[in-house]
CSV table of C-alpha atoms in Angstrom, one decimal:
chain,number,residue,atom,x,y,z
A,1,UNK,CA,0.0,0.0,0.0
A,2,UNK,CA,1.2,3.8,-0.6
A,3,UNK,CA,1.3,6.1,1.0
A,4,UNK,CA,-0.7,10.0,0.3
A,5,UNK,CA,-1.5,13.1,2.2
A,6,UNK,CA,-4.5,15.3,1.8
A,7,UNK,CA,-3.7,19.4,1.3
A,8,UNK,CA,-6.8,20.1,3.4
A,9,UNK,CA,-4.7,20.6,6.5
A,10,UNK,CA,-3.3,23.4,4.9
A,11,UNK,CA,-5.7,26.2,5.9
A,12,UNK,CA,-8.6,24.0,6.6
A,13,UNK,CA,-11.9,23.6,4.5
A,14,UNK,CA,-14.1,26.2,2.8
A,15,UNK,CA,-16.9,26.6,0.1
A,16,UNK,CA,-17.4,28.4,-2.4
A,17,UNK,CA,-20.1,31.3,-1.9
A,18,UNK,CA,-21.2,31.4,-5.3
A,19,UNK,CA,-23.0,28.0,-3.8
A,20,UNK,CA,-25.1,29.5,-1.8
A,21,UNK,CA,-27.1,30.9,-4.5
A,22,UNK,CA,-25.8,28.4,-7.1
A,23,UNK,CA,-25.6,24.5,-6.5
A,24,UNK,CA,-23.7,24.0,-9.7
A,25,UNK,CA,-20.4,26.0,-8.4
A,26,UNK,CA,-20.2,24.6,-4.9
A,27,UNK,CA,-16.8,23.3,-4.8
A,28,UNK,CA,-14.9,22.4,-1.8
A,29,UNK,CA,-11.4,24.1,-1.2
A,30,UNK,CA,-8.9,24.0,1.1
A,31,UNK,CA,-8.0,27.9,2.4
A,32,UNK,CA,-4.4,27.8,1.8
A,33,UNK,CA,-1.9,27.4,-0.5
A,34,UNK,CA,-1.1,24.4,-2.5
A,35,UNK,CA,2.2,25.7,-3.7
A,36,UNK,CA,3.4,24.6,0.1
A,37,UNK,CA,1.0,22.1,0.7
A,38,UNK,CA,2.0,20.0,-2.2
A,39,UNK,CA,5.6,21.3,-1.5
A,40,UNK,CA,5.2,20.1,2.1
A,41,UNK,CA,3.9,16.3,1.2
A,42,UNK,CA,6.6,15.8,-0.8
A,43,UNK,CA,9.6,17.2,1.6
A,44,UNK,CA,7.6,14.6,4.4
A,45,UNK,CA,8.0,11.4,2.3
A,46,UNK,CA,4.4,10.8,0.8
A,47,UNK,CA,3.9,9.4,-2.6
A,48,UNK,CA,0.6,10.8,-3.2
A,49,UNK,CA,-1.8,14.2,-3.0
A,50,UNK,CA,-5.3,14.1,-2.3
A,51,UNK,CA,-7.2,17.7,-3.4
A,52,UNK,CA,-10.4,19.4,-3.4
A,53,UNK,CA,-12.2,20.0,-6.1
A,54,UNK,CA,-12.1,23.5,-5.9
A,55,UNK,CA,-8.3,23.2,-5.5
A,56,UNK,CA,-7.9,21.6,-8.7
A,57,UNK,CA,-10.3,23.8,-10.6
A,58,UNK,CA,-7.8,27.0,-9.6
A,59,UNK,CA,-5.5,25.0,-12.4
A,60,UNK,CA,-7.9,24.3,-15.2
A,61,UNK,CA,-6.8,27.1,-17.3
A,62,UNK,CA,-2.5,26.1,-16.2
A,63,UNK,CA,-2.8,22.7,-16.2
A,64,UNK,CA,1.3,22.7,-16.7
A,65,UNK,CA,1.6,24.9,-13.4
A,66,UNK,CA,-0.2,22.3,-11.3
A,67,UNK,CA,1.4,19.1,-13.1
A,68,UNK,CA,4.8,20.9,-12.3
A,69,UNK,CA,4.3,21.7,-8.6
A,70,UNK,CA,3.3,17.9,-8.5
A,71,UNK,CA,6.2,16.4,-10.5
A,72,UNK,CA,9.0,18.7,-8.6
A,73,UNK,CA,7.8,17.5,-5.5
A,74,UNK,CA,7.9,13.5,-6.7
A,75,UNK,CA,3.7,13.5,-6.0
A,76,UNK,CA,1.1,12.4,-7.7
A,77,UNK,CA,-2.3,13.6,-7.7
A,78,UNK,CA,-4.2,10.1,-6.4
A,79,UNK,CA,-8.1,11.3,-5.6
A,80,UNK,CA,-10.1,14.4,-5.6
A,81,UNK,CA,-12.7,14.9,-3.8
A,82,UNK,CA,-16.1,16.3,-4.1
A,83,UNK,CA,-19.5,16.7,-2.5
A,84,UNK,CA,-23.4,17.6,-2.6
A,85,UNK,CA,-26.8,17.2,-1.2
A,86,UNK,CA,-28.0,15.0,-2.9
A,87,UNK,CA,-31.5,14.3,-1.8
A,88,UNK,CA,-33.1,17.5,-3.6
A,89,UNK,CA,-34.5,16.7,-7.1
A,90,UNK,CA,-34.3,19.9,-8.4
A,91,UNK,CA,-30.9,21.0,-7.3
A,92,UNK,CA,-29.6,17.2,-8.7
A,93,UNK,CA,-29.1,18.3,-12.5
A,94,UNK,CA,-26.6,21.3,-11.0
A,95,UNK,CA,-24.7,19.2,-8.3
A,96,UNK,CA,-24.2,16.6,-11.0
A,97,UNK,CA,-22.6,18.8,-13.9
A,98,UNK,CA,-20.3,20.2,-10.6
A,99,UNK,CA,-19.2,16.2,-9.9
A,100,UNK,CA,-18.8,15.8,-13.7
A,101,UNK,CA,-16.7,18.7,-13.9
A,102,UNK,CA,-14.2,17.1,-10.6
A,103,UNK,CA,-14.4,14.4,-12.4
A,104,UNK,CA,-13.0,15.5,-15.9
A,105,UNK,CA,-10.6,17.7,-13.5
A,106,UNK,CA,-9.6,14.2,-11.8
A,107,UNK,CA,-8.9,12.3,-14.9
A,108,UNK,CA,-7.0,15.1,-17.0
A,109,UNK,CA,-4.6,15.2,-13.7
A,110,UNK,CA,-4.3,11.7,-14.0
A,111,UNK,CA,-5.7,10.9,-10.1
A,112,UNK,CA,-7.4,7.3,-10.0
A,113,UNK,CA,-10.0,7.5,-7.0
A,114,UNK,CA,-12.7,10.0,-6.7
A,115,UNK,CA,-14.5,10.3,-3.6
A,116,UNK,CA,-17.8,11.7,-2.3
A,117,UNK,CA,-19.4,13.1,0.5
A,118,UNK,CA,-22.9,14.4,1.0
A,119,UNK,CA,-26.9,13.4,2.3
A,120,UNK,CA,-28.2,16.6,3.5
A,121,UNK,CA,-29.9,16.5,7.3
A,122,UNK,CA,-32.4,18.1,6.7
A,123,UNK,CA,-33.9,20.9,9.1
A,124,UNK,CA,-37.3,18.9,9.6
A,125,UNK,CA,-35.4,15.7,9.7
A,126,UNK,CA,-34.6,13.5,7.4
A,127,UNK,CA,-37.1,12.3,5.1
A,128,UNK,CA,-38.7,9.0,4.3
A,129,UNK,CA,-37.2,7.9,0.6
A,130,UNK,CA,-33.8,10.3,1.4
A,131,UNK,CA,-31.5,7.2,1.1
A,132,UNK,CA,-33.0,6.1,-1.6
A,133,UNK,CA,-32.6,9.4,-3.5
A,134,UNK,CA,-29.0,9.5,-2.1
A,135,UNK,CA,-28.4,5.5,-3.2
A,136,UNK,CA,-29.6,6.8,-6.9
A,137,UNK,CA,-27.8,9.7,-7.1
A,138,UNK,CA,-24.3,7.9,-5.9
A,139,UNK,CA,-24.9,5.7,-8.7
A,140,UNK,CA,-24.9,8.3,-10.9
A,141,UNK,CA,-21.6,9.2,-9.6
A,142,UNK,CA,-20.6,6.0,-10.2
A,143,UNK,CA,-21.0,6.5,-13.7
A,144,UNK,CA,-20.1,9.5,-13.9
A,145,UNK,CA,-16.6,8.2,-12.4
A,146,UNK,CA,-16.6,4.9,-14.2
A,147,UNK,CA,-16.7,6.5,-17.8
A,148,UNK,CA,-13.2,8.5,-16.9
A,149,UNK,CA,-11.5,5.7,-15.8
A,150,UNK,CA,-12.0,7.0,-12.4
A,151,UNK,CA,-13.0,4.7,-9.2
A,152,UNK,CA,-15.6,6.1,-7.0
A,153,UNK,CA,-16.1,5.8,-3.1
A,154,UNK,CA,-18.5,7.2,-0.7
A,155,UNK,CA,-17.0,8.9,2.5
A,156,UNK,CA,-19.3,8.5,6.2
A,157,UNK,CA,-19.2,12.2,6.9
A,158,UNK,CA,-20.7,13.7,10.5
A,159,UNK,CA,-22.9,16.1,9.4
A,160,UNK,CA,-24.7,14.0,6.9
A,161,UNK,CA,-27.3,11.4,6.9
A,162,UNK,CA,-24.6,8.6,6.9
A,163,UNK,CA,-22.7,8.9,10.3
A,164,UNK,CA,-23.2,5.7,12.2
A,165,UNK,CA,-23.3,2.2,11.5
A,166,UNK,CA,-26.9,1.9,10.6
A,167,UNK,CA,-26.5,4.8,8.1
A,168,UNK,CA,-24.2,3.7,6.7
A,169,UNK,CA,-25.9,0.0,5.8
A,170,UNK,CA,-28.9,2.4,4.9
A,171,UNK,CA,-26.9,4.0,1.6
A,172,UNK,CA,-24.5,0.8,0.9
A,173,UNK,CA,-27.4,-1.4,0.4
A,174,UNK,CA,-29.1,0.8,-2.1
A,175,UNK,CA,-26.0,1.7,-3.9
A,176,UNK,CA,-22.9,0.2,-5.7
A,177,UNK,CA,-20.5,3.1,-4.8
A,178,UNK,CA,-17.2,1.9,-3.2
A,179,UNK,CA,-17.0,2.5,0.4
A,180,UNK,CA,-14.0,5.3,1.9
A,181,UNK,CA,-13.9,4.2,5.2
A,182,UNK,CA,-12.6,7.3,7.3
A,183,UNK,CA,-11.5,6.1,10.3
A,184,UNK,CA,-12.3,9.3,13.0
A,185,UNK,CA,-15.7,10.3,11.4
A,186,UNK,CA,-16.4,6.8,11.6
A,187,UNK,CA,-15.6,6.4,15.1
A,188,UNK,CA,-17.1,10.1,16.0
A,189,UNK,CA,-20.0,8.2,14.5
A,190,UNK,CA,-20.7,5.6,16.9
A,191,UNK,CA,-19.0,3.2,15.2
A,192,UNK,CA,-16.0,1.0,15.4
A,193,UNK,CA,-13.5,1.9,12.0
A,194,UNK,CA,-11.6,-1.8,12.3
A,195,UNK,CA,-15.0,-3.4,12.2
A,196,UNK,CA,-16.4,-1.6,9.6
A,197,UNK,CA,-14.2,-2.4,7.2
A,198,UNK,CA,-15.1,-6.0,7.7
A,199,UNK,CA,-18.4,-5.8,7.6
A,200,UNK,CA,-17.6,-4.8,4.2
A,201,UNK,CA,-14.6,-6.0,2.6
A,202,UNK,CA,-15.8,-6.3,-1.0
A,203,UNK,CA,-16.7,-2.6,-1.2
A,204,UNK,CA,-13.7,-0.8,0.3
A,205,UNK,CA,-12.1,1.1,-2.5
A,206,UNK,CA,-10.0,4.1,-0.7
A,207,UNK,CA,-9.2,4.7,2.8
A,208,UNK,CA,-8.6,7.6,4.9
A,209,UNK,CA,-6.6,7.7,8.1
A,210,UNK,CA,-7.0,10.1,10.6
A,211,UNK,CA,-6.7,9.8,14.7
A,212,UNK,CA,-9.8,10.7,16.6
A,213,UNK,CA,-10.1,11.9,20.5
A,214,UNK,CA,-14.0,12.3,21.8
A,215,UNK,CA,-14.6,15.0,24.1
A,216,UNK,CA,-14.7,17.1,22.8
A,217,UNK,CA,-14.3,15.7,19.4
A,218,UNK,CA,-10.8,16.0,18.4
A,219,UNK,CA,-9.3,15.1,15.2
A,220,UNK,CA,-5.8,14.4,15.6
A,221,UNK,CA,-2.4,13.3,13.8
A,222,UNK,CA,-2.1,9.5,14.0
A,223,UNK,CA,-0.9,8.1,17.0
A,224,UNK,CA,-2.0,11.2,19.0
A,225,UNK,CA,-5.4,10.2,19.9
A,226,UNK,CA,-7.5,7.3,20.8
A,227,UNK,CA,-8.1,4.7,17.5
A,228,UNK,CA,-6.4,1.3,17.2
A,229,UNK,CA,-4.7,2.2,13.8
A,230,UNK,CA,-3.2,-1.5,13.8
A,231,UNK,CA,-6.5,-2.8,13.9
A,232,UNK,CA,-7.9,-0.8,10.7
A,233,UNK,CA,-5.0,-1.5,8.9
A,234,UNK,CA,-5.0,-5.4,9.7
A,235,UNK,CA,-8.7,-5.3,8.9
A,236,UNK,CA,-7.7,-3.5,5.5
A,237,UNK,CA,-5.5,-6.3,4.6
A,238,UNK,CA,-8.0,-9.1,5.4
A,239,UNK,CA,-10.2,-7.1,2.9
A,240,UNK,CA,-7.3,-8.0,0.0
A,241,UNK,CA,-7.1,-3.5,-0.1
A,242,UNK,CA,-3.8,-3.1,-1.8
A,243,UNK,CA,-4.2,0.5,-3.1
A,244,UNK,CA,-3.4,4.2,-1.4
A,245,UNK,CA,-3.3,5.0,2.3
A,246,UNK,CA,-4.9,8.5,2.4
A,247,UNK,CA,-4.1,10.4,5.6
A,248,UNK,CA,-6.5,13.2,5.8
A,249,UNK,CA,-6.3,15.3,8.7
A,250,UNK,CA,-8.8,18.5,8.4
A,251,UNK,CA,-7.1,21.0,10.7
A,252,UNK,CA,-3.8,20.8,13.0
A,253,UNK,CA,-3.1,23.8,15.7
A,254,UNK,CA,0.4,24.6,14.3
A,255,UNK,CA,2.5,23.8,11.7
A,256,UNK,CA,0.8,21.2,8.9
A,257,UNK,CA,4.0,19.8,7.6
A,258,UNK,CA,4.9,18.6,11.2
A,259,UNK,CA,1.9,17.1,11.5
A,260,UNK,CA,2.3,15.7,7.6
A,261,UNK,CA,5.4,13.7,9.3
A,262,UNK,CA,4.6,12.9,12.3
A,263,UNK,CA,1.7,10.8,10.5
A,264,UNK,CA,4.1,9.3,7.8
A,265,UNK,CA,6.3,8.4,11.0
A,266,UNK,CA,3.7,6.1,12.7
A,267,UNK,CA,2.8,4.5,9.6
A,268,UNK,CA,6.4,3.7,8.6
A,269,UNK,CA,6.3,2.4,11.7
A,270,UNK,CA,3.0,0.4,11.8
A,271,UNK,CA,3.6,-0.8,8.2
A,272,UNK,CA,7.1,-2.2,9.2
């Protein structure tokens, strides 16, 4: 397995605000700049960059700019990653021309994986049929993915109508999207991330590693807080998962490179 590092530490994640009036351009971004952060994950030993969509879109008109950054810093661009509602039928149309765009971003940067977020909790609750609605559209995404050579997973987010263990059996069974099991959101979730990937071994397409603390709710380098990292990674392995190890850590309280290695550390270490 190899080893990649998402640039969302570096300044944390925004939105676009163009999405609040306009579903279509609601790209997730990372606040800072991916000059260093791609700089950064290189100098700390990674192989790999995961990106926002938004991140990537900044090079649409410079592809070369982006590619270079990437190739000075021995990196490749491995996932991007993108998100919507979902459950709204008339915001669908627009939140799936925004995933088809990632996705054409993805391929012509040459990443293999995208993954998704998303199921909106909605204000009254959520709604009788929403996980069906969220099933279909992840399909779609699947599709959309499949048709640019890309592979797409679905990423247990809190927030969302797929945080614990019963959620997240609610949208596998109605949809054929891989499964990015994210081990602190799955554990702020109720559930346990080691067991979770065995409950579903044949859908695990990309995983994302980050150390989780409860109270409060603490996301945390790995090895700093509370998960039994071994355990996720030997229940990877039982799965036959012999692709990218995608730390993902969304904020750090100082500098993100440290954190950047002191993550790679305990994985060189864990992976022997």
């Amino acid at each position: 397995m190899r080893l990649g590092y998402h640039s969302i530490t570096w300044g944390g994640v925004v939105g676009e605000a163009a999405g609040v009036t306009s579903a279509k351009d609601l790209y997730y971004r990372a606040n800072g700049s991916m000059a260093e952060a791609i700089r950064d994950i290189g100098s700390a030993g990674y192989e790999g960059v995961e990106m926002f969509e938004g991140n990537v879109a900044d090079y649409a008109d410079e592809p070369e700019v982006l590619r270079g950054m990437l190739a000075a810093s021995g990196l490749e661009l491995v996932s991007v990653y993108t998100g919507a509602n979902f459950i709204y039928a008339d915001a669908l149309p627009d939140e799936m021309s925004k995933v088809t765009r990632s996705a054409d971003l993805a391929a012509e940067f040459g990443a293999s994986h995208l993954v998704v977020g998303g199921g909106a909790r909605r204000a009254a609750g959520t709604a009788r049929g929403d996980y069906d609605r969220l099933g279909d559209a992840l399909d779609q995404v699947v599709e959309i993915a499949e048709a640019r050579g890309l592979t797409a997973s679905y990423h247990p987010h809190l927030g969302t109508i797929v945080e614990n263990p019963d959620e997240i059996e609610e949208v596998l069974s109605r949809s054929r999207i891989g499964f990015c099991p994210d081990t602190a959101h799955l554990a702020a979730g109720g559930g346990n991330p080691g067991e979770l990937v065995r409950s579903y071994p044949d859908r695990v397409r990309f995983v994302h590693l980050k150390d989780f603390r409860p109270d409060p709710v603490t996301f945390l380098p790995l090895g700093h807080g509370d998960l039994d990292l071994a355990d996720v990674v030997s229940a990877v392995r039982e799965a036959g998962y012999d692709d990218w190890l995608m730390v993902e850590l969304d904020s750090y309280d100082g500098d993100p490179r440290a954190a950047a290695e002191i993550s790679k550390a305990y994985l060189d270490e864990l992976l022997g």
